[in-house]
Short mmCIF file of N, CA and C in Angstrom, two decimals:
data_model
loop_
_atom_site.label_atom_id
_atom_site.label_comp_id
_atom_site.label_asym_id
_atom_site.label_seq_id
_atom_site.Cartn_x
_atom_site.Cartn_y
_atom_site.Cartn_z
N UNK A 1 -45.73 86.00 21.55
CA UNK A 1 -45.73 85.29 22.82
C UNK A 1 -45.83 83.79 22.52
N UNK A 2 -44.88 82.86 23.48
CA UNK A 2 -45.04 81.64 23.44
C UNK A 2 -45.18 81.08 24.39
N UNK A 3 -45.52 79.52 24.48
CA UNK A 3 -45.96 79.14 25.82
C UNK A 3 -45.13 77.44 25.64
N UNK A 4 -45.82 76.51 26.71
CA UNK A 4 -45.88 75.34 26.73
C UNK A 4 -46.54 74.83 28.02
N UNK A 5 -46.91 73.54 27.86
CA UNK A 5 -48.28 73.59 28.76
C UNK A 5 -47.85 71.77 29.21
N UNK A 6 -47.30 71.04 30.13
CA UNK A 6 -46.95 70.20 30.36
C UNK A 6 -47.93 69.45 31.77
N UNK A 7 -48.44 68.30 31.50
CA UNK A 7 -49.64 68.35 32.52
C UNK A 7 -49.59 66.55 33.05
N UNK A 8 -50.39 65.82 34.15
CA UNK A 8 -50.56 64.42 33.93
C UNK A 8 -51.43 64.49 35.41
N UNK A 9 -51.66 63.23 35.18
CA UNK A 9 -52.76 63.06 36.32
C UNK A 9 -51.72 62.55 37.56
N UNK A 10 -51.60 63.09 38.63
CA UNK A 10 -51.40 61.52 39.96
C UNK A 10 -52.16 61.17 40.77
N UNK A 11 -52.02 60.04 41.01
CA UNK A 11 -53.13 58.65 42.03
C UNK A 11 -52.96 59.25 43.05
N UNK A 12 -53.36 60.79 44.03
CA UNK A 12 -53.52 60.94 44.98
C UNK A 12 -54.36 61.93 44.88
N UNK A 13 -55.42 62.49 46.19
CA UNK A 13 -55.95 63.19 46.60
C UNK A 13 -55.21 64.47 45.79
N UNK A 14 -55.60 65.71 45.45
CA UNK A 14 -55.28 66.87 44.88
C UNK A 14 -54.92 67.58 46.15
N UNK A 15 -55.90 67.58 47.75
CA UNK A 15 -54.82 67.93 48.42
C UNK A 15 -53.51 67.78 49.05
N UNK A 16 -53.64 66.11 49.06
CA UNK A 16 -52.26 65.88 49.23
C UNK A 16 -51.20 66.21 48.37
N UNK A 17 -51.31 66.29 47.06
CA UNK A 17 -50.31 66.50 46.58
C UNK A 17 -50.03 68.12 46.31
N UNK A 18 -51.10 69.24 46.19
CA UNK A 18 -50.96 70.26 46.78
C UNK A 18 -49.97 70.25 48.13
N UNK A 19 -50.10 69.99 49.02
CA UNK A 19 -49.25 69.83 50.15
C UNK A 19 -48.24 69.81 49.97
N UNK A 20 -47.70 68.81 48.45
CA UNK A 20 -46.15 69.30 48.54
C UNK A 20 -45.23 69.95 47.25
N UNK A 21 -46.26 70.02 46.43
CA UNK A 21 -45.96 71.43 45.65
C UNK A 21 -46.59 72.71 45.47
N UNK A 22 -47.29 72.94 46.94
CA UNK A 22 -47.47 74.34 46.97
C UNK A 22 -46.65 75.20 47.91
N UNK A 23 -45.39 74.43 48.21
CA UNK A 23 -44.60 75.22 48.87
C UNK A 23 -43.82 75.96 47.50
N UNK A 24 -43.73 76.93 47.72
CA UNK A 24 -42.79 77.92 46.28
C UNK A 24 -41.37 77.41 46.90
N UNK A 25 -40.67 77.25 47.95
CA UNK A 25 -39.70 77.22 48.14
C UNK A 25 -38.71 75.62 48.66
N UNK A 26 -40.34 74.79 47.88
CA UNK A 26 -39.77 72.97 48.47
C UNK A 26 -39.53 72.37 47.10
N UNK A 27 -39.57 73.40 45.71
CA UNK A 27 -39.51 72.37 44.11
C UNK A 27 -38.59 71.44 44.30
N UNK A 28 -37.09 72.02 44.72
CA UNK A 28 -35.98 71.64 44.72
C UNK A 28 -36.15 70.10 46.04
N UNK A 29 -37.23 70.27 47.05
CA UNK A 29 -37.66 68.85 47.22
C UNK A 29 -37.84 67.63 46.38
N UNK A 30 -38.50 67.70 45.82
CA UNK A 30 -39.29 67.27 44.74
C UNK A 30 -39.02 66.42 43.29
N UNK A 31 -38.05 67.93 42.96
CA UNK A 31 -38.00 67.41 41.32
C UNK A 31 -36.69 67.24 41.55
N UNK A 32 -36.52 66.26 40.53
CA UNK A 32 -34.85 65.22 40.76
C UNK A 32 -33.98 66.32 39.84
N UNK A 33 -34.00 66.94 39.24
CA UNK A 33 -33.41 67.82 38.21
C UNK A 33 -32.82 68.87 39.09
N UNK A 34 -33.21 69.19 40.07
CA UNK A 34 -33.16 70.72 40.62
C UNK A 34 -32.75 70.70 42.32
N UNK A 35 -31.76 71.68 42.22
CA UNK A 35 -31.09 71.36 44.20
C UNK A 35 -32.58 72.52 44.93
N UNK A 36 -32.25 71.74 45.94
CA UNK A 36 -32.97 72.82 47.33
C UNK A 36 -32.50 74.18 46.82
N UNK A 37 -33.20 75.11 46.83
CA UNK A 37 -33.36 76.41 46.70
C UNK A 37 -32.76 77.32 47.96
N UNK A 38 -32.63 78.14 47.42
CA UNK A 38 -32.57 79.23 49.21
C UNK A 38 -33.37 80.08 49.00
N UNK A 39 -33.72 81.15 49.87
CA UNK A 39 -34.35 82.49 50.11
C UNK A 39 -33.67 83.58 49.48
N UNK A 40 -33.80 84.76 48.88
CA UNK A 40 -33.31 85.29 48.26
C UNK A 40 -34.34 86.66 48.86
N UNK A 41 -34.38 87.54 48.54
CA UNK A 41 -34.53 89.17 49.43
C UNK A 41 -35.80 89.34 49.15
N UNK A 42 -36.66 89.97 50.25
CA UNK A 42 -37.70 89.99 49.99
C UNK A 42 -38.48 89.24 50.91
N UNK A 43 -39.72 88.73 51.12
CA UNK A 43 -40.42 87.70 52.19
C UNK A 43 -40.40 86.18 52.30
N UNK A 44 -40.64 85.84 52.93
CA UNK A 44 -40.50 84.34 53.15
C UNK A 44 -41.48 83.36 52.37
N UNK A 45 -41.23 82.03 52.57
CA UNK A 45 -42.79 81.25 52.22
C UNK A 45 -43.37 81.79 50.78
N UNK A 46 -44.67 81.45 51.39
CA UNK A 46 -45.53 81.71 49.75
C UNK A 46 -46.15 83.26 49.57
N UNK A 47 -45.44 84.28 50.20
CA UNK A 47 -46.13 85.65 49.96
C UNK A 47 -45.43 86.40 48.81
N UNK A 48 -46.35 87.30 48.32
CA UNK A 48 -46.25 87.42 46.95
C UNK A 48 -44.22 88.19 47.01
N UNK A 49 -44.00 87.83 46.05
CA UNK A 49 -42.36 89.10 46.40
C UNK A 49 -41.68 87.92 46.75
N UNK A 50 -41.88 86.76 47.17
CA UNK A 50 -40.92 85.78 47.56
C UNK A 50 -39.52 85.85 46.71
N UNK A 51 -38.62 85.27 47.31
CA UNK A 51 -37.82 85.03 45.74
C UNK A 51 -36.98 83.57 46.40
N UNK A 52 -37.06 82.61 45.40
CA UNK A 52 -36.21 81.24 45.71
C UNK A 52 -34.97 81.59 44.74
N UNK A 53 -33.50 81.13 45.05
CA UNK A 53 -32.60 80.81 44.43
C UNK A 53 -31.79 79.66 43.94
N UNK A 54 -32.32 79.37 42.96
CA UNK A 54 -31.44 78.13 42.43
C UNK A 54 -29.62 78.24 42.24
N UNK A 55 -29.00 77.60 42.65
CA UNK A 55 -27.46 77.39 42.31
C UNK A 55 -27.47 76.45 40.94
N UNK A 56 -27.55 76.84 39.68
CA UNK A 56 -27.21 75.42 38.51
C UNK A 56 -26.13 75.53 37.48
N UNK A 57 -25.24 74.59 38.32
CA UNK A 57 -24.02 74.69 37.25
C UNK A 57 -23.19 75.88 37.37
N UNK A 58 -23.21 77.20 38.71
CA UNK A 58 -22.89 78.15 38.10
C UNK A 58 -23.53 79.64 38.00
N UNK A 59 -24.78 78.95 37.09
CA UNK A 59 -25.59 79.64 37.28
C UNK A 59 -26.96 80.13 38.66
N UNK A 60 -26.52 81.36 38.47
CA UNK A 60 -27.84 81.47 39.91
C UNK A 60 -29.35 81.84 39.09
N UNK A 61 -29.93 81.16 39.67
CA UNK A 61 -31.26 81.56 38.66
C UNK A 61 -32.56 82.16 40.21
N UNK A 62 -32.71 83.55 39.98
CA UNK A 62 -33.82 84.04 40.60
C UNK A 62 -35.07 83.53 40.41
N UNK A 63 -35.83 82.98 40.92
CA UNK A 63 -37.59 82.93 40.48
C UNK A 63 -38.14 83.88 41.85
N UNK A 64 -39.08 84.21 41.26
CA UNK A 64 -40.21 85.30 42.00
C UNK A 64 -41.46 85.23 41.86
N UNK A 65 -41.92 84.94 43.38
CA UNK A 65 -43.46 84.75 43.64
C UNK A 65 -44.53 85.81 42.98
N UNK A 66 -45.12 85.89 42.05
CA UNK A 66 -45.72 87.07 41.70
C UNK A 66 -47.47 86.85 41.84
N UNK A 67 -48.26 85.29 41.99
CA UNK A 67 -49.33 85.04 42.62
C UNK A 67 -49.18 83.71 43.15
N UNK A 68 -50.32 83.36 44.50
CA UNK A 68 -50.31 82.61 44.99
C UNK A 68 -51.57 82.49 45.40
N UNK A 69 -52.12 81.77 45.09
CA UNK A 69 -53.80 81.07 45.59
C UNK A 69 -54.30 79.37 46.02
N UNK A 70 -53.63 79.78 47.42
CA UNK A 70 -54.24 78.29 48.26
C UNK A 70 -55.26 77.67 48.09
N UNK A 71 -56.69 78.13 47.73
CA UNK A 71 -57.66 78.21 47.09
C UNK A 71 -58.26 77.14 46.00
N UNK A 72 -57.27 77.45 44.96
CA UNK A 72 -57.36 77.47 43.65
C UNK A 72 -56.01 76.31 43.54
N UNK A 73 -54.80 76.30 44.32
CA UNK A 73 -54.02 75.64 44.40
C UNK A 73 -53.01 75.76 43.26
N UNK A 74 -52.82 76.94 43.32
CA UNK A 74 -52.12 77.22 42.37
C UNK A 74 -51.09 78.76 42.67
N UNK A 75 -49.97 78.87 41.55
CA UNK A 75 -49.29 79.79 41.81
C UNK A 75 -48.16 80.44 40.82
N UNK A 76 -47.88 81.31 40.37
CA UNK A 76 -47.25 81.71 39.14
C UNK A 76 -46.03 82.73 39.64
N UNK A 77 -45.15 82.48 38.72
CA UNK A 77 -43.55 83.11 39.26
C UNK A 77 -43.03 83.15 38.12
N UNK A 78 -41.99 84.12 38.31
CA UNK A 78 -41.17 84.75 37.00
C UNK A 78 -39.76 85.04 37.29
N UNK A 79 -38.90 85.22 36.20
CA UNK A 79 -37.72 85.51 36.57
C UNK A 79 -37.15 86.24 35.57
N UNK A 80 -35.98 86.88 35.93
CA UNK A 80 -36.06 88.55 35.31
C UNK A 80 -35.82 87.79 33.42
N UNK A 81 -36.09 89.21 33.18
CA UNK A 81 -35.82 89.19 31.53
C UNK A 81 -34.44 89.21 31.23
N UNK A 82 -33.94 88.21 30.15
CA UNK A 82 -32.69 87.94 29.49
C UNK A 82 -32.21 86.31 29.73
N UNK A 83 -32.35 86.29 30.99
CA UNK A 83 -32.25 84.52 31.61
C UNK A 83 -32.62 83.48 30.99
N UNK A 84 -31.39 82.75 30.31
CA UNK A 84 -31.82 81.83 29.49
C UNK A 84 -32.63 82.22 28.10
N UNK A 85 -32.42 83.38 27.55
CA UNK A 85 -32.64 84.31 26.40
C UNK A 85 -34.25 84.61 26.37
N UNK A 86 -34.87 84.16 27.72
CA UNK A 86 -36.31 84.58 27.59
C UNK A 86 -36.70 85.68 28.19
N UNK A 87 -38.06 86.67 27.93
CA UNK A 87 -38.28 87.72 27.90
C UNK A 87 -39.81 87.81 28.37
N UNK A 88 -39.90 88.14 29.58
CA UNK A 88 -41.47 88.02 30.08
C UNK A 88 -42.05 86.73 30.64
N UNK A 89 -40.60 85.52 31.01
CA UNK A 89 -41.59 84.63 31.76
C UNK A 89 -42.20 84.52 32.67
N UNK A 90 -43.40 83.77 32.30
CA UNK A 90 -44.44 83.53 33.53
C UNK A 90 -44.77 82.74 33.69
N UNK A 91 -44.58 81.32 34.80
CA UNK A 91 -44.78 80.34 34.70
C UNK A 91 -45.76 80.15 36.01
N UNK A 92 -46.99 79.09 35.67
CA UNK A 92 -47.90 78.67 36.63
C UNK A 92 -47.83 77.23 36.78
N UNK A 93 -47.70 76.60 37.95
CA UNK A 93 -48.08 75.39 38.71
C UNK A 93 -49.65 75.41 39.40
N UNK A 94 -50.15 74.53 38.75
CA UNK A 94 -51.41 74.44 39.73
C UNK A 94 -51.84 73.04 39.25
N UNK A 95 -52.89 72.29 40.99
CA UNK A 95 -53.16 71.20 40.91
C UNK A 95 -54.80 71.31 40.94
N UNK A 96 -55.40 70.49 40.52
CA UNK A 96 -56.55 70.58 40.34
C UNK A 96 -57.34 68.80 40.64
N UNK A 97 -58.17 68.85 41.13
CA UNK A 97 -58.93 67.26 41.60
C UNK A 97 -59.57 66.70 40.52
N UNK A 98 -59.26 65.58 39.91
CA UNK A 98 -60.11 64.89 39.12
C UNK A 98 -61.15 63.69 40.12
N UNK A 99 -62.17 64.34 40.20
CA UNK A 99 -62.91 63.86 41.33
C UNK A 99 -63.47 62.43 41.22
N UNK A 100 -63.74 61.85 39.86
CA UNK A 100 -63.99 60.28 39.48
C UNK A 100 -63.26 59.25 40.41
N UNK A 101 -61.39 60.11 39.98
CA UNK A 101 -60.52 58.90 40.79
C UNK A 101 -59.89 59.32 41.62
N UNK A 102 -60.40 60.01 42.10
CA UNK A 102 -59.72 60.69 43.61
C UNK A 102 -58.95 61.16 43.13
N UNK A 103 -58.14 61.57 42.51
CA UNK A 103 -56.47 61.96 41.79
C UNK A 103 -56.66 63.38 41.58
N UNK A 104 -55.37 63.40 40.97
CA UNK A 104 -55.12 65.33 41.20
C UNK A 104 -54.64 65.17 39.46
N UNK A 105 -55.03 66.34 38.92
CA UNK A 105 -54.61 66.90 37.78
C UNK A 105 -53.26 67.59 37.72
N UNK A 106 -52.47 68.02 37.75
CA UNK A 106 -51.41 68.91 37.49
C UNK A 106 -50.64 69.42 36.19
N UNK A 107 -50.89 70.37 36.67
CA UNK A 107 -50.49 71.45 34.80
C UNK A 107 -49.50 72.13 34.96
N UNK A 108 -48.22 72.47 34.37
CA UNK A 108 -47.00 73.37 34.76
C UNK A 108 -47.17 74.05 33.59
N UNK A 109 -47.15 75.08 33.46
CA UNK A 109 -47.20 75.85 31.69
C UNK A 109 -46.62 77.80 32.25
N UNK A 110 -45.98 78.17 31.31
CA UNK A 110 -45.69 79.09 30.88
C UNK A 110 -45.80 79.93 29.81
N UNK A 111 -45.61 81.15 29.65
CA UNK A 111 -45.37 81.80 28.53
C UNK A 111 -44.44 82.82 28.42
N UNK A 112 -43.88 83.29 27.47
CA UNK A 112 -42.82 84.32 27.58
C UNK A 112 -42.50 84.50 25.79
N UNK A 113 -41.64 85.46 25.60
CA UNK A 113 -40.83 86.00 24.12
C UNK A 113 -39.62 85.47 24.68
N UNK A 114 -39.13 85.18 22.66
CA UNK A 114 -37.57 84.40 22.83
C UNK A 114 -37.48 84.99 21.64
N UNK A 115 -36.36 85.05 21.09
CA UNK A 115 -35.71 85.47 19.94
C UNK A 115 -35.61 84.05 18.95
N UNK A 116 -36.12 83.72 17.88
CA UNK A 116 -36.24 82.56 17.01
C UNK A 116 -34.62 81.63 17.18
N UNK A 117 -33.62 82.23 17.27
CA UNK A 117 -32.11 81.96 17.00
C UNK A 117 -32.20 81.05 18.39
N UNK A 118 -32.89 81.14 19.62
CA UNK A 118 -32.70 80.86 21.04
C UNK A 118 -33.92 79.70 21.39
N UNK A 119 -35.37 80.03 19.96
CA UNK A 119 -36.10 79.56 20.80
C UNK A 119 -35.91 77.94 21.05
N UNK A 120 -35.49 76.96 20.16
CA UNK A 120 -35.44 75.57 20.03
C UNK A 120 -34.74 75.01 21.56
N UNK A 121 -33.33 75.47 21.74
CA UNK A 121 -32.97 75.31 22.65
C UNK A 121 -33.40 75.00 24.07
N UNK A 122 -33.48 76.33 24.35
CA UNK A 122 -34.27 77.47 25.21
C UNK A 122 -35.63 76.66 26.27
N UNK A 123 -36.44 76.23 25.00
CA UNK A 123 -37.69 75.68 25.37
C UNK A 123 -38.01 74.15 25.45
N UNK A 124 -36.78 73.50 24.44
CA UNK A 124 -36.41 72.20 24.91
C UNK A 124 -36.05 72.02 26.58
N UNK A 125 -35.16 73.22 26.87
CA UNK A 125 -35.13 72.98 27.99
C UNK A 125 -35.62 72.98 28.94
N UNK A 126 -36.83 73.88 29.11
CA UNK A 126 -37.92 74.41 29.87
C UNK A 126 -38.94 73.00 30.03
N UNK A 127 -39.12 72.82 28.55
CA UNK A 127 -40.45 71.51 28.18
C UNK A 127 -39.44 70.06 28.94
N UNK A 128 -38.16 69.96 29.20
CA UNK A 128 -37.52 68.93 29.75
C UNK A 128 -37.38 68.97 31.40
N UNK A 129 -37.57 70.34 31.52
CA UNK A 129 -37.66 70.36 33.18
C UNK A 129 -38.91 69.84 33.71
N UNK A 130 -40.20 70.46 32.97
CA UNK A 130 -41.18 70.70 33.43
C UNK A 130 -41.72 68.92 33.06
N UNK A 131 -41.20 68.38 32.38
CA UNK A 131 -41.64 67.16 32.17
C UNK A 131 -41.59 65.89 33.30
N UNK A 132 -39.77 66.16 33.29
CA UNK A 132 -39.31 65.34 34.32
C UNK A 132 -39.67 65.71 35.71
N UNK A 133 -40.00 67.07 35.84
CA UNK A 133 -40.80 67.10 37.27
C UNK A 133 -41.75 66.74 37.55
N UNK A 134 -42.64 66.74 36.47
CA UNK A 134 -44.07 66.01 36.91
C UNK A 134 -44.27 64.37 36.61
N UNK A 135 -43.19 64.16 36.08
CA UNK A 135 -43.29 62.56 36.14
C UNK A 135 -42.68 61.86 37.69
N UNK A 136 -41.40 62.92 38.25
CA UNK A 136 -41.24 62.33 39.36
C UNK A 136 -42.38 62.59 40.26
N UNK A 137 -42.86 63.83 39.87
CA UNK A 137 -44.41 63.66 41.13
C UNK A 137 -45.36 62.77 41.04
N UNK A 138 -45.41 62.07 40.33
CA UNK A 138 -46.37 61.28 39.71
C UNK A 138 -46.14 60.13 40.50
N UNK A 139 -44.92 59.37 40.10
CA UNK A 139 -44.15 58.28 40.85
C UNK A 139 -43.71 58.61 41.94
N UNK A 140 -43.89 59.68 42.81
CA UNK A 140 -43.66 59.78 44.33
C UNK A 140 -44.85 59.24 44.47
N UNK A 141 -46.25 59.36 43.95
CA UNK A 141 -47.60 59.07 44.81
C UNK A 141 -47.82 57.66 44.34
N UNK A 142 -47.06 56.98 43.53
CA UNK A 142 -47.65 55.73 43.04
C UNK A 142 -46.19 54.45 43.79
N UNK A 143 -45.57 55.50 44.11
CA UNK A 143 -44.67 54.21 44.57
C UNK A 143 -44.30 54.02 45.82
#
């Protein structure tokens, strides 16, 4: 099993910025990398079974709500095995309050199996999504 764990602080309240990445179905708001999503079969919103659909390049890429905790502010989704040569991903978003500076923590990390021949690629690409998304969240609250 492998992972990667991509994280940074932003200059806002943890609930505000909860507010706009705890929609499962607003990323494609958000992160400059990625179109608006659609609904895909199954329930709406943030209940577990959700499913968002990405259009990229071509490719349709399923993700699936598999937990969600308003709570805790956080939420983890997967998408089937073979996609992008990975096997068991599970990826979690969650924001967390760094209470000193009012600011929010945010951590995007996953884990899953890859075949060695796939993994460099594979996870460059994953560690490049997950990067550039949290830097544009970052600079949505600071600018």
């Amino acid at each position: 099993m492998a992972g990667i764990k991509v994280s940074t602080v932003v200059e806002a309240p943890a609930e505000r910025v909860w507010e706009l990445v705890g929609d499962f179905h607003g990323l494609g708001g958000w992160h400059p990398h990625l179109p608006v999503s659609r609904l895909g079969d199954g329930p709406a919103g943030n209940a577990i079974g959700s499913v968002r659909i990405f259009d990229l390049d071509g490719v349709e890429l399923q993700e699936t709500l598999l937990a969600y905790d308003e709570e805790a502010r956080s939420y983890t989704y997967s998408f089937p095995d073979g996609t992008f040569h990975f096997d068991g991903y599970r990826a979690t978003l969650r924001v967390a309050p760094v209470t000193e500076l009012d600011a929010a923590f945010v951590e995007w990390s996953v884990t899953f199996d890859i075949e060695p021949e796939h993994r460099k690629e594979s996870t460059d690409r994953v560690q490049g999504v997950f990067t550039s998304g949290l830097a544009a969240l970052r600079e949505r609250f600071t600018g």
